[in-house]
Amino acid sequence: MKLRNTWAAALTVMGALLLTGCWEQKIQEPEAHERAIDYFELLYNERDIEAAAKLATEEHRQLIMRYGSVASVGRYLYNMDFDEVEVNADRQGVTLFNEQANTARVQVSLGGVSGSRRVETIRDVLMVREGGKWYLARILDGPMN
């Protein structure tokens, strides 16, 4: 009787270990507002145009790479030139764009220093989901929209 209980307990433990080993943990992809924050952090704070370009759609990636530098993208493409910036985007500020499930309009606030003056701005950004990941497609209220 004691041996049977030991075997039953051992089989239960082995079965539980097998089941937990078979479950894959899915890595949670960043949501649209988080990806928008990451994009601007890479562009303005890290000053890494190549890394920021990887978070943009192919069309927008080609556009920003044509400008060649973070300073040119900020000054001419976005009309937002920052020496350093704090980026915020609230999940409540995310809405579907044109009622399409794979597009999101994200309201992003950027506050920082440009030269010797403090600059605060809010921009609407269009994010597109491709292959399960969010990419910046364009700034809706920028000078080059």
Short mmCIF file of C-alpha atoms in Angstrom, two decimals:
data_model
loop_
_atom_site.label_atom_id
_atom_site.label_comp_id
_atom_site.label_asym_id
_atom_site.label_seq_id
_atom_site.Cartn_x
_atom_site.Cartn_y
_atom_site.Cartn_z
CA MET A 1 0.00 0.00 0.00
CA LYS A 2 2.82 2.35 0.94
CA LEU A 3 4.70 1.46 -2.28
CA ARG A 4 1.61 2.11 -4.41
CA ASN A 5 1.18 5.61 -2.88
CA THR A 6 4.85 6.37 -3.50
CA TRP A 7 4.55 5.33 -7.16
CA ALA A 8 1.37 7.35 -7.58
CA ALA A 9 3.02 10.43 -6.10
CA ALA A 10 6.09 9.97 -8.28
CA LEU A 11 3.97 9.59 -11.44
CA THR A 12 1.95 12.69 -10.51
CA VAL A 13 5.10 14.76 -10.03
CA MET A 14 6.61 13.48 -13.31
CA GLY A 15 3.37 14.23 -15.18
CA ALA A 16 3.26 17.76 -13.78
CA LEU A 17 6.88 18.35 -14.76
CA LEU A 18 6.21 17.09 -18.28
CA LEU A 19 3.20 19.35 -18.68
CA THR A 20 4.96 22.45 -17.44
CA GLY A 21 7.96 21.70 -19.65
CA CYS A 22 5.73 21.55 -22.73
CA TRP A 23 4.19 24.97 -22.22
CA GLU A 24 6.07 27.66 -24.02
CA GLN A 25 6.15 31.05 -22.46
CA LYS A 26 5.08 33.62 -25.00
CA ILE A 27 7.02 36.84 -24.90
CA GLN A 28 4.62 39.75 -24.71
CA GLU A 29 5.23 42.12 -27.61
CA PRO A 30 5.15 45.82 -26.72
CA GLU A 31 1.84 47.55 -27.35
CA ALA A 32 1.46 50.42 -29.82
CA HIS A 33 2.01 53.20 -27.27
CA GLU A 34 5.09 51.44 -25.84
CA ARG A 35 6.61 51.05 -29.32
CA ALA A 36 5.98 54.75 -30.04
CA ILE A 37 7.83 55.68 -26.85
CA ASP A 38 10.70 53.34 -27.77
CA TYR A 39 10.97 54.93 -31.22
CA PHE A 40 11.33 58.49 -29.91
CA GLU A 41 13.65 57.41 -27.07
CA LEU A 42 15.99 55.78 -29.59
CA LEU A 43 15.82 58.74 -31.93
CA TYR A 44 16.21 61.65 -29.52
CA ASN A 45 17.84 60.29 -26.36
CA GLU A 46 19.99 57.49 -27.76
CA ARG A 47 20.60 59.45 -31.00
CA ASP A 48 20.52 56.14 -32.92
CA ILE A 49 18.78 56.61 -36.26
CA GLU A 50 19.40 53.00 -37.37
CA ALA A 51 17.82 51.51 -34.24
CA ALA A 52 14.86 53.90 -34.49
CA ALA A 53 14.44 53.00 -38.17
CA LYS A 54 13.97 49.35 -37.18
CA LEU A 55 10.83 50.41 -35.29
CA ALA A 56 9.36 52.14 -38.37
CA THR A 57 7.47 50.75 -41.36
CA GLU A 58 9.53 50.17 -44.48
CA GLU A 59 8.20 53.35 -46.13
CA HIS A 60 8.93 55.52 -43.09
CA ARG A 61 12.29 53.83 -42.56
CA GLN A 62 13.38 54.83 -46.07
CA LEU A 63 12.19 58.38 -45.48
CA ILE A 64 14.09 58.93 -42.23
CA MET A 65 17.24 57.28 -43.56
CA ARG A 66 17.26 59.74 -46.48
CA TYR A 67 17.74 62.55 -43.97
CA GLY A 68 20.92 60.86 -42.75
CA SER A 69 21.08 62.12 -39.17
CA VAL A 70 18.95 62.46 -36.06
CA ALA A 71 19.35 66.25 -36.16
CA SER A 72 18.04 66.46 -39.73
CA VAL A 73 15.10 64.13 -39.04
CA GLY A 74 14.14 66.13 -35.95
CA ARG A 75 14.58 69.53 -37.53
CA TYR A 76 13.22 69.02 -41.05
CA LEU A 77 10.98 65.96 -41.02
CA TYR A 78 9.31 66.27 -37.60
CA ASN A 79 9.88 69.95 -36.81
CA MET A 80 10.93 68.83 -33.33
CA ASP A 81 14.54 69.44 -32.40
CA PHE A 82 15.56 68.23 -28.93
CA ASP A 83 18.88 67.93 -27.14
CA GLU A 84 17.18 65.51 -24.75
CA VAL A 85 13.54 64.63 -24.32
CA GLU A 86 11.11 62.88 -22.01
CA VAL A 87 8.58 60.83 -23.96
CA ASN A 88 5.18 59.74 -22.66
CA ALA A 89 2.24 58.01 -24.29
CA ASP A 90 -0.80 56.94 -22.37
CA ARG A 91 -2.64 53.75 -23.25
CA GLN A 92 -5.91 55.73 -23.01
CA GLY A 93 -4.59 57.95 -25.81
CA VAL A 94 -4.59 55.00 -28.26
CA THR A 95 -7.49 54.70 -30.71
CA LEU A 96 -8.08 52.66 -33.83
CA PHE A 97 -7.24 54.58 -36.98
CA ASN A 98 -9.98 54.46 -39.63
CA GLU A 99 -11.59 51.58 -37.66
CA GLN A 100 -8.84 49.15 -38.70
CA ALA A 101 -7.65 46.65 -36.10
CA ASN A 102 -4.00 46.75 -37.22
CA THR A 103 -3.63 50.50 -37.06
CA ALA A 104 -3.54 52.72 -34.01
CA ARG A 105 -3.44 56.45 -33.45
CA VAL A 106 -1.22 57.16 -30.45
CA GLN A 107 -0.97 60.50 -28.72
CA VAL A 108 2.65 61.08 -27.68
CA SER A 109 3.83 63.94 -25.48
CA LEU A 110 7.41 65.08 -25.81
CA GLY A 111 9.00 67.51 -23.41
CA GLY A 112 12.60 68.49 -23.34
CA VAL A 113 15.33 70.97 -23.99
CA SER A 114 16.27 72.43 -27.34
CA GLY A 115 19.24 74.74 -27.09
CA SER A 116 18.53 76.78 -23.99
CA ARG A 117 14.74 76.67 -24.10
CA ARG A 118 12.17 74.22 -22.78
CA VAL A 119 9.92 72.68 -25.46
CA GLU A 120 6.64 70.80 -24.87
CA THR A 121 4.62 69.26 -27.69
CA ILE A 122 1.99 66.59 -28.31
CA ARG A 123 1.94 64.64 -31.55
CA ASP A 124 -0.43 62.06 -32.99
CA VAL A 125 1.47 59.09 -34.37
CA LEU A 126 0.13 56.41 -36.69
CA MET A 127 1.27 52.93 -35.66
CA VAL A 128 0.76 49.88 -37.90
CA ARG A 129 0.88 46.25 -36.76
CA GLU A 130 2.80 44.01 -39.16
CA GLY A 131 3.63 40.42 -38.30
CA GLY A 132 2.35 40.90 -34.74
CA LYS A 133 4.63 43.89 -34.03
CA TRP A 134 3.86 47.60 -34.00
CA TYR A 135 5.79 50.00 -36.24
CA LEU A 136 5.67 53.76 -36.59
CA ALA A 137 4.17 54.64 -39.97
CA ARG A 138 4.08 58.43 -39.73
CA ILE A 139 3.45 61.44 -37.55
CA LEU A 140 -0.06 62.58 -38.43
CA ASP A 141 0.27 66.21 -37.42
CA GLY A 142 3.85 66.79 -38.44
CA PRO A 143 4.94 69.10 -41.23
CA MET A 144 5.54 66.17 -43.62
CA ASN A 145 2.34 64.18 -43.02
#
